[in-house]
């Protein structure tokens, strides 16, 4: 962006920006929500809605004065400016305003959905959960280039006005759709989540495809497959790509490629297994925590060990497979472990030994440990990550952090070097990913202590084969299945995909009330169904022609039944009112889409019941509440009178 500002004639007038397109719990989705969050932040009632704590250019901390809205009444954009006036991204250092560069700019990071749809940054960071919002909000069509005009860096489409406004620059062919998709952490896109994502990826590819020289061009896809077994089949099921190339390619020597080589001299990461027959897992964890905390303190106090290396072990990361086990350990950490670690360690010392303990030292730890789990807010998680980067004994440092599988991705803090894993994780890929959070720096070797529960057969098996398993544990990564075109997946996701393709693929069908134009929707929807059927038929490599035809026929039959139900819903509403696509858009009328969690869901026998679509890839089932009855149970009389 700084280079573009210096040479706008060469690199264009539109700024290079990044957009964060995620759920409401992380960032505000509308300008109204953003305005309220900024107001609360400035008054001290809430945290900053901006996801970055500091300026990405000069690292100046961003405070309440960094966030402003324009205009003051009915805001149309949020401006984030650096507070250092010497920074090029301070509001006062913006390029001179003009037709293609109106108003203040600040840091080119967009975090409000409404602003992302209006400006369309060149790079968007999103979660797969957000894809579920495509059929619910017509403005998401802008992400695929559906715009008819622009004013400066702001774009307008059918959802803003049916035709270009006076004085705007017309875009008769819209903009180009995305041409590069980067899917990080592909191993997480598996199971039920991967099944729903694979179904929606059909719509993503279809909306991103374009014709070039009479040929269909789809976006290039880059996926990280570090711990994925049968990656070729996974990619084929998720994205419908029959060909896949591994990068970097394998060389003659398995320890070297053109881009990297295996370093056998660096210390790397050491795995240690701990188990105690006849002892409860909590008792073993208590002794392990006390020993590691005291040993780290002893190492930190030694004069012959560099502080930078010893600091890696002053923060202990505890990993747990369930929140129940984590909660129990938190109570022990606040009470027993904290008290015992602060006492003089004299256990297991020779009777004739004098002086301090040879490898333990007294350790004073904070009362409340930091928790990295899904039950903590996004603001607390971000604050905890910042504190984890603080070295010991500076203010704000962390002694113990308790975490769930949330840390298996995204926790890239080089100073961490010590982890205790309570029980063998459920999958090998999860074990590899979570334990890789420590020992990431060549100067700070990692130590991973896995405490096994010998009463669990799986833990005992891993403990008995500990060395052999860890010497080649990439070989033990399990293969997970993704079935986006199974009957249950189609029941829960095909309606959302069909509405997405029919609505976002045609500008005339974008307005909320266009749901009633079934005569125009049906031809477009039949093309979308054919595309889904084609991908389903080629999902499995080597599938016979008869089997492929049977699968395609089933998809087409299910899709046509959905269209017939759509037509009946429109016919029913024609008698008593109008319909719209979604209840999340400002329009009067009964919504076609509903979620499985809605309290006023339609009856299962009505045609409207077929149009359930979640607002998240995980919310696909109706919830069931259980209440414990306080009434006394009355025995039922049997046939024999008893």
Short mmCIF file of C-alpha atoms in Angstrom, two decimals, residues 233-484:
data_model
loop_
_atom_site.label_atom_id
_atom_site.label_comp_id
_atom_site.label_asym_id
_atom_site.label_seq_id
_atom_site.Cartn_x
_atom_site.Cartn_y
_atom_site.Cartn_z
CA UNK A 233 -9.31 -38.00 -1.67
CA UNK A 234 -9.98 -35.25 0.88
CA UNK A 235 -9.37 -32.53 -1.73
CA UNK A 236 -11.55 -34.35 -4.23
CA UNK A 237 -14.46 -34.66 -1.80
CA UNK A 238 -14.20 -31.09 -0.52
CA UNK A 239 -13.37 -29.10 -3.63
CA UNK A 240 -14.15 -31.46 -6.51
CA UNK A 241 -10.61 -31.22 -7.88
CA UNK A 242 -9.49 -34.43 -9.55
CA UNK A 243 -5.82 -33.39 -9.78
CA UNK A 244 -3.58 -32.31 -6.93
CA UNK A 245 0.10 -31.37 -6.83
CA UNK A 246 2.21 -31.57 -3.68
CA UNK A 247 4.39 -28.56 -2.97
CA UNK A 248 7.28 -28.60 -2.47
CA UNK A 249 7.78 -31.70 -4.61
CA UNK A 250 9.69 -34.67 -3.24
CA UNK A 251 13.37 -34.93 -4.13
CA UNK A 252 15.84 -37.78 -4.37
CA UNK A 253 16.69 -37.55 -0.67
CA UNK A 254 13.66 -37.62 1.67
CA UNK A 255 15.43 -35.20 4.04
CA UNK A 256 16.04 -32.51 1.43
CA UNK A 257 14.08 -30.58 -1.15
CA UNK A 258 14.97 -27.57 -3.22
CA UNK A 259 13.30 -25.38 -0.58
CA UNK A 260 14.20 -27.00 2.75
CA UNK A 261 16.27 -29.62 4.51
CA UNK A 262 16.04 -31.54 7.77
CA UNK A 263 18.22 -30.07 10.51
CA UNK A 264 19.62 -32.97 12.56
CA UNK A 265 21.84 -30.79 14.76
CA UNK A 266 19.17 -28.57 16.36
CA UNK A 267 17.69 -29.87 19.63
CA UNK A 268 14.11 -29.69 18.36
CA UNK A 269 11.45 -31.14 20.65
CA UNK A 270 11.68 -33.91 23.25
CA UNK A 271 8.70 -36.09 24.23
CA UNK A 272 8.49 -37.68 27.66
CA UNK A 273 5.84 -40.16 28.81
CA UNK A 274 4.73 -40.36 32.46
CA UNK A 275 2.41 -42.96 34.00
CA UNK A 276 1.91 -44.43 37.47
CA UNK A 277 0.05 -47.71 38.05
CA UNK A 278 -2.37 -47.55 40.93
CA UNK A 279 -2.47 -43.76 40.96
CA UNK A 280 -5.24 -41.45 39.80
CA UNK A 281 -4.52 -39.21 36.82
CA UNK A 282 -5.00 -36.05 38.91
CA UNK A 283 -2.43 -37.21 41.46
CA UNK A 284 0.13 -37.81 38.73
CA UNK A 285 -0.64 -34.45 37.13
CA UNK A 286 -0.18 -32.64 40.45
CA UNK A 287 3.30 -34.11 40.98
CA UNK A 288 4.24 -33.49 37.34
CA UNK A 289 3.20 -29.84 37.48
CA UNK A 290 5.05 -29.24 40.77
CA UNK A 291 8.20 -30.90 39.50
CA UNK A 292 8.26 -29.00 36.21
CA UNK A 293 7.45 -25.64 37.79
CA UNK A 294 10.17 -26.08 40.43
CA UNK A 295 12.73 -27.36 37.92
CA UNK A 296 12.05 -24.42 35.60
CA UNK A 297 12.60 -21.99 38.48
CA UNK A 298 15.85 -23.75 39.40
CA UNK A 299 17.04 -23.54 35.79
CA UNK A 300 16.11 -19.85 35.60
CA UNK A 301 18.16 -19.07 38.72
CA UNK A 302 21.30 -20.76 37.44
CA UNK A 303 23.98 -18.37 36.27
CA UNK A 304 25.41 -20.72 33.65
CA UNK A 305 22.14 -20.92 31.66
CA UNK A 306 21.22 -18.02 29.36
CA UNK A 307 18.05 -16.24 30.48
CA UNK A 308 16.61 -16.43 26.96
CA UNK A 309 16.75 -20.23 27.00
CA UNK A 310 15.57 -20.65 30.60
CA UNK A 311 12.61 -18.31 29.96
CA UNK A 312 11.13 -20.87 27.55
CA UNK A 313 10.22 -23.14 30.48
CA UNK A 314 8.88 -20.50 32.86
CA UNK A 315 5.44 -20.76 31.23
CA UNK A 316 3.81 -24.17 31.46
CA UNK A 317 1.07 -24.92 28.94
CA UNK A 318 -1.36 -27.58 30.13
CA UNK A 319 -3.31 -29.35 27.40
CA UNK A 320 -6.57 -31.19 28.10
CA UNK A 321 -8.87 -33.27 25.93
CA UNK A 322 -12.06 -32.06 27.62
CA UNK A 323 -13.27 -28.99 29.48
CA UNK A 324 -14.32 -31.16 32.40
CA UNK A 325 -10.75 -32.35 33.01
CA UNK A 326 -9.46 -28.81 32.50
CA UNK A 327 -11.88 -27.40 35.07
CA UNK A 328 -10.83 -29.93 37.66
CA UNK A 329 -7.16 -29.18 37.09
CA UNK A 330 -7.78 -25.46 37.39
CA UNK A 331 -9.15 -25.89 40.91
CA UNK A 332 -6.13 -28.01 41.89
CA UNK A 333 -3.78 -25.45 40.39
CA UNK A 334 -5.35 -22.59 42.33
CA UNK A 335 -5.11 -24.50 45.59
CA UNK A 336 -2.83 -27.51 46.05
CA UNK A 337 -0.24 -27.00 43.32
CA UNK A 338 0.23 -23.31 44.08
CA UNK A 339 0.77 -23.97 47.78
CA UNK A 340 3.07 -26.96 47.37
CA UNK A 341 5.21 -25.30 44.68
CA UNK A 342 5.92 -22.40 47.05
CA UNK A 343 7.26 -24.67 49.79
CA UNK A 344 10.83 -25.87 50.17
CA UNK A 345 11.20 -28.97 48.01
CA UNK A 346 12.82 -31.72 50.07
CA UNK A 347 11.14 -34.78 48.60
CA UNK A 348 13.22 -37.67 47.24
CA UNK A 349 16.50 -36.15 48.49
CA UNK A 350 19.29 -38.26 49.98
CA UNK A 351 19.33 -38.19 53.75
CA UNK A 352 22.93 -36.99 53.83
CA UNK A 353 22.30 -34.15 51.34
CA UNK A 354 22.80 -30.62 52.63
CA UNK A 355 22.00 -27.30 51.05
CA UNK A 356 19.37 -26.45 48.46
CA UNK A 357 17.61 -29.02 46.35
CA UNK A 358 19.80 -30.11 43.42
CA UNK A 359 17.14 -29.61 40.74
CA UNK A 360 14.12 -27.93 42.34
CA UNK A 361 13.50 -24.40 43.60
CA UNK A 362 10.61 -22.69 45.33
CA UNK A 363 8.16 -21.24 42.85
CA UNK A 364 5.56 -18.59 43.51
CA UNK A 365 2.85 -18.72 40.85
CA UNK A 366 -0.18 -16.55 40.28
CA UNK A 367 -3.49 -17.53 41.85
CA UNK A 368 -5.58 -17.63 38.67
CA UNK A 369 -4.17 -19.40 35.62
CA UNK A 370 -4.90 -18.23 32.10
CA UNK A 371 -7.44 -20.28 30.18
CA UNK A 372 -7.45 -20.77 26.42
CA UNK A 373 -10.77 -22.46 25.71
CA UNK A 374 -13.98 -21.86 23.79
CA UNK A 375 -15.74 -20.60 26.92
CA UNK A 376 -13.52 -17.52 27.03
CA UNK A 377 -14.34 -14.43 24.98
CA UNK A 378 -12.33 -13.43 21.93
CA UNK A 379 -11.00 -10.36 23.75
CA UNK A 380 -9.72 -12.48 26.65
CA UNK A 381 -8.09 -14.95 24.27
CA UNK A 382 -6.29 -12.13 22.46
CA UNK A 383 -5.15 -10.64 25.77
CA UNK A 384 -3.90 -14.03 26.96
CA UNK A 385 -1.87 -14.49 23.79
CA UNK A 386 -0.22 -11.12 24.31
CA UNK A 387 0.68 -12.03 27.89
CA UNK A 388 2.11 -15.37 26.75
CA UNK A 389 4.69 -13.43 24.77
CA UNK A 390 5.83 -11.60 27.93
CA UNK A 391 9.11 -12.93 29.30
CA UNK A 392 9.65 -13.85 32.94
CA UNK A 393 9.68 -12.06 35.38
CA UNK A 394 8.26 -8.98 33.64
CA UNK A 395 4.87 -7.69 34.69
CA UNK A 396 2.05 -9.56 33.02
CA UNK A 397 3.95 -12.80 32.51
CA UNK A 398 2.05 -16.10 32.74
CA UNK A 399 3.11 -19.03 34.89
CA UNK A 400 0.52 -21.60 33.78
CA UNK A 401 -1.89 -21.60 30.84
CA UNK A 402 -4.61 -24.26 30.65
CA UNK A 403 -5.82 -24.97 27.14
CA UNK A 404 -8.11 -27.20 25.11
CA UNK A 405 -7.66 -28.21 21.48
CA UNK A 406 -8.19 -24.54 20.59
CA UNK A 407 -4.40 -24.07 20.72
CA UNK A 408 -3.72 -26.76 18.12
CA UNK A 409 -3.89 -23.95 15.53
CA UNK A 410 -3.03 -20.27 15.71
CA UNK A 411 -0.86 -20.24 18.84
CA UNK A 412 2.47 -19.32 17.23
CA UNK A 413 4.50 -18.00 20.17
CA UNK A 414 8.18 -18.80 19.85
CA UNK A 415 9.10 -18.37 23.53
CA UNK A 416 6.97 -21.31 24.73
CA UNK A 417 8.97 -24.44 25.47
CA UNK A 418 7.08 -26.53 28.05
CA UNK A 419 3.79 -28.44 27.70
CA UNK A 420 2.01 -31.08 29.77
CA UNK A 421 -0.64 -33.14 27.97
CA UNK A 422 -3.22 -34.85 30.18
CA UNK A 423 -4.02 -38.12 28.46
CA UNK A 424 -3.44 -39.18 24.87
CA UNK A 425 -5.40 -36.87 22.51
CA UNK A 426 -8.17 -38.40 20.44
CA UNK A 427 -6.31 -38.27 17.11
CA UNK A 428 -2.67 -38.31 16.12
CA UNK A 429 -3.06 -35.18 14.01
CA UNK A 430 -4.40 -33.32 17.05
CA UNK A 431 -1.47 -34.63 19.11
CA UNK A 432 1.07 -33.44 16.54
CA UNK A 433 -0.56 -30.05 16.07
CA UNK A 434 -1.01 -29.29 19.78
CA UNK A 435 2.44 -30.44 20.88
CA UNK A 436 3.99 -28.38 18.08
CA UNK A 437 3.01 -25.19 19.94
CA UNK A 438 6.23 -25.48 21.99
CA UNK A 439 9.82 -25.67 20.80
CA UNK A 440 9.21 -23.54 17.72
CA UNK A 441 12.45 -21.58 18.16
CA UNK A 442 15.81 -23.22 17.46
CA UNK A 443 17.25 -21.50 20.56
CA UNK A 444 14.45 -22.77 22.82
CA UNK A 445 14.12 -26.57 22.69
CA UNK A 446 10.66 -27.90 23.46
CA UNK A 447 9.74 -30.40 26.18
CA UNK A 448 6.39 -32.20 25.90
CA UNK A 449 5.37 -34.33 28.89
CA UNK A 450 2.42 -36.64 28.21
CA UNK A 451 0.78 -37.95 31.37
CA UNK A 452 -1.11 -41.16 30.65
CA UNK A 453 -4.09 -42.64 32.46
CA UNK A 454 -3.27 -46.35 32.62
CA UNK A 455 -6.91 -47.19 33.37
CA UNK A 456 -7.71 -46.26 29.78
CA UNK A 457 -6.72 -48.98 27.30
CA UNK A 458 -5.77 -46.48 24.60
CA UNK A 459 -3.49 -44.51 26.95
CA UNK A 460 -1.85 -47.73 28.16
CA UNK A 461 -1.22 -48.85 24.59
CA UNK A 462 0.44 -45.55 23.68
CA UNK A 463 2.54 -45.63 26.83
CA UNK A 464 3.78 -49.18 26.19
CA UNK A 465 4.76 -48.26 22.62
CA UNK A 466 5.86 -44.73 23.42
CA UNK A 467 9.26 -44.73 21.71
CA UNK A 468 8.17 -46.57 18.56
CA UNK A 469 5.08 -44.37 18.20
CA UNK A 470 6.94 -41.06 18.53
CA UNK A 471 9.76 -42.05 16.21
CA UNK A 472 7.30 -42.20 13.31
CA UNK A 473 3.99 -40.77 14.54
CA UNK A 474 3.28 -39.02 11.24
CA UNK A 475 2.70 -42.53 9.93
CA UNK A 476 -0.14 -43.01 12.42
CA UNK A 477 -2.24 -40.02 11.29
CA UNK A 478 -5.78 -41.30 10.90
CA UNK A 479 -7.79 -40.93 7.71
CA UNK A 480 -11.01 -38.98 8.24
CA UNK A 481 -14.06 -39.06 6.02
CA UNK A 482 -15.93 -36.23 4.32
CA UNK A 483 -19.31 -37.07 2.76
CA UNK A 484 -20.84 -33.84 1.43
#
